[in-house]
């Protein structure tokens, strides 16, 4: 057996990922700028992680330099920045306490070698096959353990050997705090939390705060605390940077049971790999690139081998550093490499300044980072997926028992929960008109569900008309025999039983309650949102109100039971959409269909022509759109605003025909269309274009030009301008062509609209795994295929007549 551990060429990645048409010099400049930003974050963070583990502080800088340079050169995610990991802090601290620092470096080296071999075997995707509840629970548990330990340092004491011991010793530590250390820690936390909010100050203070906030918060916090300690000459423990003494190529071997040492190596390998790969996936999504996870794992392994050899901490990809790198405008892997070079230079040349930093400031920095690892967004997501027991078990076990036992208990809880759900079925008996009944079963019907199923069927009166609706899940022999025996007996007693399976081409219930198969004739074959073509039947044209009610009835029968839990949750918790979607009122534009979204995902604003009235537009101002935008941005705090135009827009045709300039008293439509005069002017000056084809006609060119113009007019809203400046809001231009069912997205750099490529099966599966929740049907993928939204996504808007 041969292992492929070849490293792909480096040079290609520095150019392949650069945007087309961008000059190499400009790319170099952006990489240089981003590397300095990440460097200013990495230095205090690396020192703090080293302090929390009990390792020499120079080990943190060594890991940051090695992670930046080695992973930057050989990793598979060009914009990911690696270094000492907060998730490995508790593990590393335990290893140092048990085996000593030199032996811990050997374990790091062995873990890197194992990562290199796993990457060569191309198993990186397998490492992601871990329940998110376990991963987030592990990170939250580690974060809490870090915060509890560093709280002792902030109070002027020393952390204990375990999180439980730190908890027990905390009351005594709180009763005798060190005033100077507490003051330095409080300043650090205050600056760190308040720094991003400087731009929200009123008037000129806000403008100055916005410029000042460009300095990384961790650097500003540590600098302020250090300045306070130096100015007041406070007697505090400070950073000690011993001479860098790599322990060479013959490191000390850990003294202990071989199985315990092997478990330590596996633990470091697993945690470092999972964190690095999850961070790599997140960075690829942010930068809209596709990295090589196996190459990334090999790069991480090589970095850990080098870090172990030179006396550094274990290395992993970091979300904080990588996010800062992307947001700072990095374009290639040069940014990560340069950041490592700057860290190495600081470790060699700036030791005098670093030795002035109080340890309490670094401890406060790491304390905040640890608390931020407990993400409420993750908790809400895990709760929606009904996996909170797994999350809570993992958190508590990691804090009390350690990372490895905690993850093992979390995995055991996940397995037990999955087994419980596999054997858990719901049987509902619903009374219908005329003494009829509907028996709905949800979930796999196995022998464990037979008692529940038998009781439900036995409660139905003899002679009644019954429809048994099964959701198409697994049906074992015991459950089948139970249903079959009851059906035979019920029909022998004069009753009528229809077996209904919610699958394509099986029997379905029509709105009038009769049972039909997919091919059976009937008086009314045009059901709500079945095949796209031909559903505008004669009955619909003669009685549109009746068709509307028919669609509502189908919704109540098929879709409402499935979406009811999610809508009930939204009713309790309120809406928390992440996006504002502004589009045209055209009835053909079904927003949930083209965005694959569900209830609570989009805050939607629709009007004629998807216009955003500019406040300075004379005689055409309208506050309704501005109010909706302000509500979405300031109250709902959406993270993106999409303006979506479409082909064949009647409003754009009316603008070209001059409807808004007709003489006489203007109609409401004419007044409204005056908000599009800026788009007409832009069409004459700089018309928008497609990247892959010319515009079909002048109307289509105005449609896409109008999207660009409305994005500019959005910036006239002060709330939008502030959020965009802060980098917390993104504006997106989109165009949908009905004839080809093709979506186009605006590239703001080139000013052209490019087609959105169809998702690969793997990407689609990843999206479904991230979005789907039991009882939460984003996009309604789980709705039955016949007569429901799975057969026709347009049903997601709630039935005919409700889509617009």
mmCIF file of C-alpha atoms in Angstrom, residues 11 69 76 79 116 149 154 201 317 336 484 499 543 556 605 630 658 673 701 709 769 804:
data_model
loop_
_atom_site.group_PDB
_atom_site.id
_atom_site.type_symbol
_atom_site.label_atom_id
_atom_site.label_comp_id
_atom_site.label_asym_id
_atom_site.label_seq_id
_atom_site.Cartn_x
_atom_site.Cartn_y
_atom_site.Cartn_z
ATOM 1 C CA UNK A 11 2.487 29.093 -6.926
ATOM 2 C CA UNK A 69 3.969 29.970 7.326
ATOM 3 C CA UNK A 76 -5.719 23.490 1.033
ATOM 4 C CA UNK A 79 -7.403 32.166 3.195
ATOM 5 C CA UNK A 116 -0.434 13.882 7.600
ATOM 6 C CA UNK A 149 -9.459 29.043 34.825
ATOM 7 C CA UNK A 154 -7.750 38.040 36.482
ATOM 8 C CA UNK A 201 -21.318 57.051 18.797
ATOM 9 C CA UNK A 317 -7.176 26.523 11.890
ATOM 10 C CA UNK A 336 -1.261 33.888 6.007
ATOM 11 C CA UNK A 484 -53.909 -5.395 7.525
ATOM 12 C CA UNK A 499 -54.819 3.226 2.416
ATOM 13 C CA UNK A 543 -64.330 30.463 -10.535
ATOM 14 C CA UNK A 556 -54.756 22.425 5.389
ATOM 15 C CA UNK A 605 -40.786 43.563 0.455
ATOM 16 C CA UNK A 630 -35.224 50.512 8.439
ATOM 17 C CA UNK A 658 -42.772 57.119 -20.722
ATOM 18 C CA UNK A 673 -42.799 54.923 -11.595
ATOM 19 C CA UNK A 701 -31.039 45.747 -20.022
ATOM 20 C CA UNK A 709 -29.511 51.656 -9.389
ATOM 21 C CA UNK A 769 -27.964 18.961 6.375
ATOM 22 C CA UNK A 804 -47.818 36.866 -4.805
#
